[in-house]
Amino acid sequence: MLGSLKEKIKQLAQSAVAIAEKALGSSAGKAKKQMAVEYVVSHLPVPSIFKGFIAAILSNFIDEAIEFAVVYMNSLEEKNTGEIYG
């Protein structure tokens, strides 16, 4: 269960970073990260009553997944257009 939840968090992080970038643009790093974290937590495939608990337990993992997603998106964007998400 935990392994599949972590995999889902990685997938959600990719979407969250893309959505935050589109919504807030290339600046506002802290706001984008907060938006991404909120997106991941709100879309966790667990009952709502457990989302806060899961988010607290896996907060470091969620942060790392989002940071990895940012690095991954930056590498794709650099390769395609030379732009960097910030």
CSV table of N, CA, C and O in Angstrom, one decimal:
chain,number,residue,atom,x,y,z
A,1,MET,N,0.8,-1.2,0.0
A,1,MET,CA,0.0,0.0,0.0
A,1,MET,C,0.9,1.3,0.0
A,1,MET,O,0.7,2.2,-0.8
A,2,LEU,N,1.8,1.3,0.9
A,2,LEU,CA,2.7,2.5,1.0
A,2,LEU,C,3.5,2.7,-0.3
A,2,LEU,O,3.6,3.9,-0.7
A,3,GLY,N,4.0,1.6,-0.9
A,3,GLY,CA,4.7,1.8,-2.1
A,3,GLY,C,3.9,2.3,-3.2
A,3,GLY,O,4.3,3.2,-4.0
A,4,SER,N,2.6,1.9,-3.3
A,4,SER,CA,1.8,2.4,-4.4
A,4,SER,C,1.4,3.8,-4.1
A,4,SER,O,1.2,4.6,-5.0
A,5,LEU,N,1.2,4.2,-2.8
A,5,LEU,CA,0.9,5.6,-2.5
A,5,LEU,C,2.1,6.5,-2.8
A,5,LEU,O,1.9,7.6,-3.4
A,6,LYS,N,3.3,6.0,-2.6
A,6,LYS,CA,4.4,6.8,-2.9
A,6,LYS,C,4.5,7.0,-4.5
A,6,LYS,O,4.9,8.1,-4.9
A,7,GLU,N,4.2,6.0,-5.2
A,7,GLU,CA,4.3,6.1,-6.7
A,7,GLU,C,3.2,7.1,-7.1
A,7,GLU,O,3.5,7.9,-8.0
A,8,LYS,N,2.0,7.0,-6.5
A,8,LYS,CA,1.0,8.0,-6.9
A,8,LYS,C,1.4,9.4,-6.5
A,8,LYS,O,1.1,10.3,-7.3
A,9,ILE,N,2.1,9.6,-5.4
A,9,ILE,CA,2.6,10.9,-5.1
A,9,ILE,C,3.6,11.4,-6.1
A,9,ILE,O,3.5,12.6,-6.5
A,10,LYS,N,4.4,10.6,-6.6
A,10,LYS,CA,5.4,11.0,-7.7
A,10,LYS,C,4.6,11.5,-8.9
A,10,LYS,O,5.0,12.5,-9.5
A,11,GLN,N,3.6,10.7,-9.3
A,11,GLN,CA,2.8,11.1,-10.4
A,11,GLN,C,2.1,12.4,-10.2
A,11,GLN,O,2.1,13.3,-11.1
A,12,LEU,N,1.5,12.6,-9.0
A,12,LEU,CA,0.8,13.8,-8.7
A,12,LEU,C,1.7,15.0,-8.7
A,12,LEU,O,1.4,16.1,-9.1
A,13,ALA,N,3.0,14.8,-8.2
A,13,ALA,CA,3.9,15.9,-8.2
A,13,ALA,C,4.2,16.4,-9.5
A,13,ALA,O,4.3,17.6,-9.7
A,14,GLN,N,4.3,15.5,-10.5
A,14,GLN,CA,4.6,16.0,-11.9
A,14,GLN,C,3.4,16.9,-12.4
A,14,GLN,O,3.7,18.0,-12.9
A,15,SER,N,2.2,16.4,-12.1
A,15,SER,CA,1.1,17.2,-12.5
A,15,SER,C,1.0,18.6,-11.7
A,15,SER,O,0.7,19.6,-12.3
A,16,ALA,N,1.3,18.5,-10.4
A,16,ALA,CA,1.2,19.6,-9.6
A,16,ALA,C,2.2,20.7,-10.0
A,16,ALA,O,1.8,21.9,-10.0
A,17,VAL,N,3.4,20.3,-10.3
A,17,VAL,CA,4.4,21.3,-10.7
A,17,VAL,C,4.0,22.0,-12.0
A,17,VAL,O,4.1,23.2,-12.2
A,18,ALA,N,3.5,21.2,-13.0
A,18,ALA,CA,3.0,21.7,-14.3
A,18,ALA,C,1.9,22.7,-14.1
A,18,ALA,O,1.9,23.8,-14.6
A,19,ILE,N,0.9,22.4,-13.2
A,19,ILE,CA,-0.2,23.2,-13.0
A,19,ILE,C,0.2,24.5,-12.3
A,19,ILE,O,-0.2,25.6,-12.6
A,20,ALA,N,1.1,24.4,-11.3
A,20,ALA,CA,1.6,25.6,-10.5
A,20,ALA,C,2.3,26.5,-11.5
A,20,ALA,O,2.2,27.7,-11.4
A,21,GLU,N,3.1,25.9,-12.3
A,21,GLU,CA,3.9,26.7,-13.3
A,21,GLU,C,3.0,27.5,-14.2
A,21,GLU,O,3.2,28.7,-14.5
A,22,LYS,N,2.0,26.8,-14.7
A,22,LYS,CA,1.1,27.4,-15.6
A,22,LYS,C,0.3,28.5,-14.9
A,22,LYS,O,0.0,29.6,-15.5
A,23,ALA,N,-0.1,28.3,-13.7
A,23,ALA,CA,-1.0,29.2,-13.0
A,23,ALA,C,-0.2,30.4,-12.5
A,23,ALA,O,-0.7,31.6,-12.5
A,24,LEU,N,1.0,30.2,-12.0
A,24,LEU,CA,1.8,31.3,-11.4
A,24,LEU,C,3.0,31.8,-12.2
A,24,LEU,O,3.6,32.8,-11.8
A,25,GLY,N,3.3,31.2,-13.3
A,25,GLY,CA,4.4,31.7,-14.1
A,25,GLY,C,5.8,31.3,-13.6
A,25,GLY,O,5.9,30.5,-12.7
A,26,SER,N,6.8,32.0,-14.1
A,26,SER,CA,8.2,31.6,-13.8
A,26,SER,C,8.7,32.1,-12.5
A,26,SER,O,9.8,31.8,-12.1
A,27,SER,N,8.0,33.0,-11.8
A,27,SER,CA,8.5,33.5,-10.5
A,27,SER,C,7.6,32.9,-9.4
A,27,SER,O,6.9,32.0,-9.7
A,28,ALA,N,7.7,33.4,-8.2
A,28,ALA,CA,6.9,32.9,-7.1
A,28,ALA,C,7.2,31.5,-6.7
A,28,ALA,O,6.2,30.7,-6.6
A,29,GLY,N,8.4,31.2,-6.5
A,29,GLY,CA,8.8,29.8,-6.2
A,29,GLY,C,8.1,29.2,-5.0
A,29,GLY,O,7.7,28.1,-5.0
A,30,LYS,N,8.1,30.0,-3.9
A,30,LYS,CA,7.5,29.5,-2.7
A,30,LYS,C,6.0,29.3,-2.9
A,30,LYS,O,5.4,28.3,-2.4
A,31,ALA,N,5.3,30.2,-3.6
A,31,ALA,CA,3.9,30.0,-3.8
A,31,ALA,C,3.6,28.8,-4.7
A,31,ALA,O,2.6,28.1,-4.5
A,32,LYS,N,4.5,28.6,-5.7
A,32,LYS,CA,4.3,27.5,-6.6
A,32,LYS,C,4.5,26.2,-5.8
A,32,LYS,O,3.7,25.2,-6.0
A,33,LYS,N,5.5,26.1,-4.9
A,33,LYS,CA,5.7,24.9,-4.2
A,33,LYS,C,4.5,24.6,-3.2
A,33,LYS,O,4.0,23.5,-3.1
A,34,GLN,N,4.0,25.7,-2.6
A,34,GLN,CA,2.9,25.5,-1.7
A,34,GLN,C,1.6,25.0,-2.5
A,34,GLN,O,0.9,24.1,-2.1
A,35,MET,N,1.4,25.6,-3.7
A,35,MET,CA,0.3,25.2,-4.5
A,35,MET,C,0.5,23.7,-4.9
A,35,MET,O,-0.5,22.9,-4.9
A,36,ALA,N,1.7,23.3,-5.3
A,36,ALA,CA,2.0,21.9,-5.7
A,36,ALA,C,1.7,21.0,-4.5
A,36,ALA,O,1.1,19.9,-4.7
A,37,VAL,N,2.2,21.3,-3.3
A,37,VAL,CA,2.0,20.5,-2.1
A,37,VAL,C,0.5,20.3,-1.9
A,37,VAL,O,0.0,19.2,-1.6
A,38,GLU,N,-0.3,21.4,-1.9
A,38,GLU,CA,-1.7,21.4,-1.7
A,38,GLU,C,-2.4,20.5,-2.8
A,38,GLU,O,-3.3,19.8,-2.4
A,39,TYR,N,-1.9,20.6,-4.0
A,39,TYR,CA,-2.5,19.8,-5.1
A,39,TYR,C,-2.3,18.3,-4.8
A,39,TYR,O,-3.2,17.5,-4.9
A,40,VAL,N,-1.0,17.9,-4.4
A,40,VAL,CA,-0.7,16.5,-4.2
A,40,VAL,C,-1.6,16.0,-3.0
A,40,VAL,O,-2.2,15.0,-3.1
A,41,VAL,N,-1.6,16.8,-1.9
A,41,VAL,CA,-2.4,16.3,-0.7
A,41,VAL,C,-3.9,16.2,-1.1
A,41,VAL,O,-4.5,15.2,-0.7
A,42,SER,N,-4.4,17.1,-1.8
A,42,SER,CA,-5.8,17.1,-2.1
A,42,SER,C,-6.2,16.0,-3.0
A,42,SER,O,-7.3,15.5,-3.0
A,43,HIS,N,-5.2,15.5,-3.8
A,43,HIS,CA,-5.5,14.4,-4.8
A,43,HIS,C,-5.0,13.0,-4.3
A,43,HIS,O,-5.0,12.1,-5.1
A,44,LEU,N,-4.6,12.9,-3.1
A,44,LEU,CA,-4.2,11.6,-2.5
A,44,LEU,C,-5.3,10.6,-2.6
A,44,LEU,O,-6.5,11.0,-2.3
A,45,PRO,N,-5.1,9.4,-3.0
A,45,PRO,CA,-6.1,8.4,-3.2
A,45,PRO,C,-6.5,7.7,-1.8
A,45,PRO,O,-6.4,6.5,-1.7
A,46,VAL,N,-6.8,8.6,-0.9
A,46,VAL,CA,-7.2,8.1,0.5
A,46,VAL,C,-8.4,8.9,0.9
A,46,VAL,O,-8.6,10.0,0.4
A,47,PRO,N,-9.2,8.3,1.8
A,47,PRO,CA,-10.3,9.1,2.4
A,47,PRO,C,-9.9,10.4,2.9
A,47,PRO,O,-8.8,10.5,3.5
A,48,SER,N,-10.7,11.4,2.8
A,48,SER,CA,-10.4,12.8,3.2
A,48,SER,C,-9.9,12.8,4.7
A,48,SER,O,-9.0,13.6,5.0
A,49,ILE,N,-10.5,12.0,5.5
A,49,ILE,CA,-10.2,12.1,6.9
A,49,ILE,C,-8.7,11.7,7.2
A,49,ILE,O,-8.1,12.2,8.2
A,50,PHE,N,-8.1,11.0,6.3
A,50,PHE,CA,-6.7,10.5,6.5
A,50,PHE,C,-5.7,11.4,5.7
A,50,PHE,O,-4.5,11.2,5.9
A,51,LYS,N,-6.1,12.3,4.9
A,51,LYS,CA,-5.2,13.1,4.1
A,51,LYS,C,-4.2,13.9,4.9
A,51,LYS,O,-3.0,13.9,4.6
A,52,GLY,N,-4.7,14.6,5.9
A,52,GLY,CA,-3.8,15.4,6.8
A,52,GLY,C,-2.8,14.5,7.5
A,52,GLY,O,-1.6,14.8,7.6
A,53,PHE,N,-3.2,13.3,8.0
A,53,PHE,CA,-2.3,12.4,8.6
A,53,PHE,C,-1.2,11.9,7.7
A,53,PHE,O,0.0,11.9,8.0
A,54,ILE,N,-1.7,11.4,6.5
A,54,ILE,CA,-0.7,10.9,5.5
A,54,ILE,C,0.2,12.0,5.0
A,54,ILE,O,1.4,11.8,4.9
A,55,ALA,N,-0.3,13.2,4.8
A,55,ALA,CA,0.5,14.4,4.4
A,55,ALA,C,1.6,14.7,5.5
A,55,ALA,O,2.7,15.0,5.1
A,56,ALA,N,1.2,14.6,6.7
A,56,ALA,CA,2.2,14.8,7.8
A,56,ALA,C,3.3,13.8,7.8
A,56,ALA,O,4.5,14.1,7.9
A,57,ILE,N,2.9,12.5,7.7
A,57,ILE,CA,3.8,11.4,7.8
A,57,ILE,C,4.8,11.4,6.5
A,57,ILE,O,6.0,11.2,6.7
A,58,LEU,N,4.2,11.8,5.4
A,58,LEU,CA,5.0,11.7,4.2
A,58,LEU,C,5.4,13.1,3.7
A,58,LEU,O,5.8,13.3,2.5
A,59,SER,N,5.4,14.1,4.5
A,59,SER,CA,5.7,15.5,4.1
A,59,SER,C,7.1,15.6,3.4
A,59,SER,O,7.2,16.2,2.4
A,60,ASN,N,8.1,14.9,4.0
A,60,ASN,CA,9.4,15.0,3.4
A,60,ASN,C,9.4,14.3,2.0
A,60,ASN,O,10.1,14.8,1.1
A,61,PHE,N,8.8,13.2,1.9
A,61,PHE,CA,8.7,12.5,0.6
A,61,PHE,C,8.0,13.4,-0.4
A,61,PHE,O,8.4,13.4,-1.6
A,62,ILE,N,6.9,14.0,0.0
A,62,ILE,CA,6.1,14.9,-0.9
A,62,ILE,C,7.0,16.0,-1.4
A,62,ILE,O,7.0,16.3,-2.6
A,63,ASP,N,7.7,16.7,-0.5
A,63,ASP,CA,8.7,17.7,-0.8
A,63,ASP,C,9.7,17.3,-1.8
A,63,ASP,O,10.0,17.9,-2.8
A,64,GLU,N,10.3,16.1,-1.6
A,64,GLU,CA,11.3,15.5,-2.5
A,64,GLU,C,10.7,15.2,-3.8
A,64,GLU,O,11.4,15.5,-4.9
A,65,ALA,N,9.5,14.7,-3.9
A,65,ALA,CA,8.9,14.4,-5.2
A,65,ALA,C,8.6,15.6,-6.0
A,65,ALA,O,8.8,15.6,-7.2
A,66,ILE,N,8.2,16.7,-5.3
A,66,ILE,CA,8.0,18.0,-6.0
A,66,ILE,C,9.3,18.5,-6.5
A,66,ILE,O,9.4,19.0,-7.6
A,67,GLU,N,10.3,18.5,-5.7
A,67,GLU,CA,11.6,19.0,-6.1
A,67,GLU,C,12.2,18.2,-7.3
A,67,GLU,O,12.7,18.8,-8.2
A,68,PHE,N,12.0,16.9,-7.3
A,68,PHE,CA,12.4,16.1,-8.4
A,68,PHE,C,11.6,16.4,-9.6
A,68,PHE,O,12.2,16.5,-10.7
A,69,ALA,N,10.3,16.7,-9.5
A,69,ALA,CA,9.5,17.0,-10.6
A,69,ALA,C,9.9,18.4,-11.2
A,69,ALA,O,9.9,18.5,-12.4
A,70,VAL,N,10.3,19.3,-10.4
A,70,VAL,CA,10.8,20.6,-10.9
A,70,VAL,C,12.1,20.4,-11.7
A,70,VAL,O,12.3,20.9,-12.8
A,71,VAL,N,13.0,19.6,-11.1
A,71,VAL,CA,14.3,19.4,-11.8
A,71,VAL,C,14.0,18.7,-13.1
A,71,VAL,O,14.6,19.1,-14.2
A,72,TYR,N,13.1,17.7,-13.1
A,72,TYR,CA,12.8,17.0,-14.4
A,72,TYR,C,12.2,17.9,-15.4
A,72,TYR,O,12.6,17.9,-16.6
A,73,MET,N,11.2,18.8,-15.0
A,73,MET,CA,10.6,19.7,-15.9
A,73,MET,C,11.6,20.7,-16.4
A,73,MET,O,11.6,21.1,-17.6
A,74,ASN,N,12.5,21.2,-15.6
A,74,ASN,CA,13.6,22.1,-16.0
A,74,ASN,C,14.5,21.4,-17.1
A,74,ASN,O,14.8,22.1,-18.1
A,75,SER,N,14.8,20.2,-16.9
A,75,SER,CA,15.7,19.5,-17.9
A,75,SER,C,15.0,19.3,-19.2
A,75,SER,O,15.6,19.5,-20.2
A,76,LEU,N,13.7,19.0,-19.2
A,76,LEU,CA,12.9,18.9,-20.4
A,76,LEU,C,12.8,20.3,-21.1
A,76,LEU,O,12.9,20.3,-22.3
A,77,GLU,N,12.5,21.3,-20.3
A,77,GLU,CA,12.3,22.6,-20.9
A,77,GLU,C,13.6,23.2,-21.5
A,77,GLU,O,13.6,23.8,-22.5
A,78,GLU,N,14.7,22.9,-20.8
A,78,GLU,CA,16.0,23.4,-21.3
A,78,GLU,C,16.3,22.7,-22.6
A,78,GLU,O,16.8,23.3,-23.5
A,79,LYS,N,16.0,21.4,-22.7
A,79,LYS,CA,16.3,20.6,-23.9
A,79,LYS,C,15.4,21.1,-25.0
A,79,LYS,O,15.9,21.2,-26.2
A,80,ASN,N,14.2,21.5,-24.8
A,80,ASN,CA,13.2,21.9,-25.8
A,80,ASN,C,13.3,23.4,-26.2
A,80,ASN,O,13.2,23.7,-27.4
A,81,THR,N,13.4,24.3,-25.2
A,81,THR,CA,13.4,25.7,-25.6
A,81,THR,C,14.4,26.5,-24.9
A,81,THR,O,14.5,27.7,-25.3
A,82,GLY,N,15.2,26.0,-24.0
A,82,GLY,CA,16.2,26.8,-23.3
A,82,GLY,C,15.7,27.5,-22.1
A,82,GLY,O,16.4,28.2,-21.4
A,83,GLU,N,14.4,27.4,-21.8
A,83,GLU,CA,13.8,28.1,-20.6
A,83,GLU,C,14.0,27.3,-19.4
A,83,GLU,O,14.0,26.0,-19.5
A,84,ILE,N,14.0,27.9,-18.3
A,84,ILE,CA,14.1,27.2,-17.0
A,84,ILE,C,12.9,27.6,-16.1
A,84,ILE,O,12.6,28.8,-16.0
A,85,TYR,N,12.2,26.6,-15.5
A,85,TYR,CA,11.1,26.9,-14.5
A,85,TYR,C,11.8,27.4,-13.2
A,85,TYR,O,12.8,26.8,-12.9
A,86,GLY,N,11.2,28.3,-12.5
A,86,GLY,CA,11.8,28.7,-11.3
A,86,GLY,C,11.0,28.7,-10.2
A,86,GLY,O,10.2,28.8,-9.5
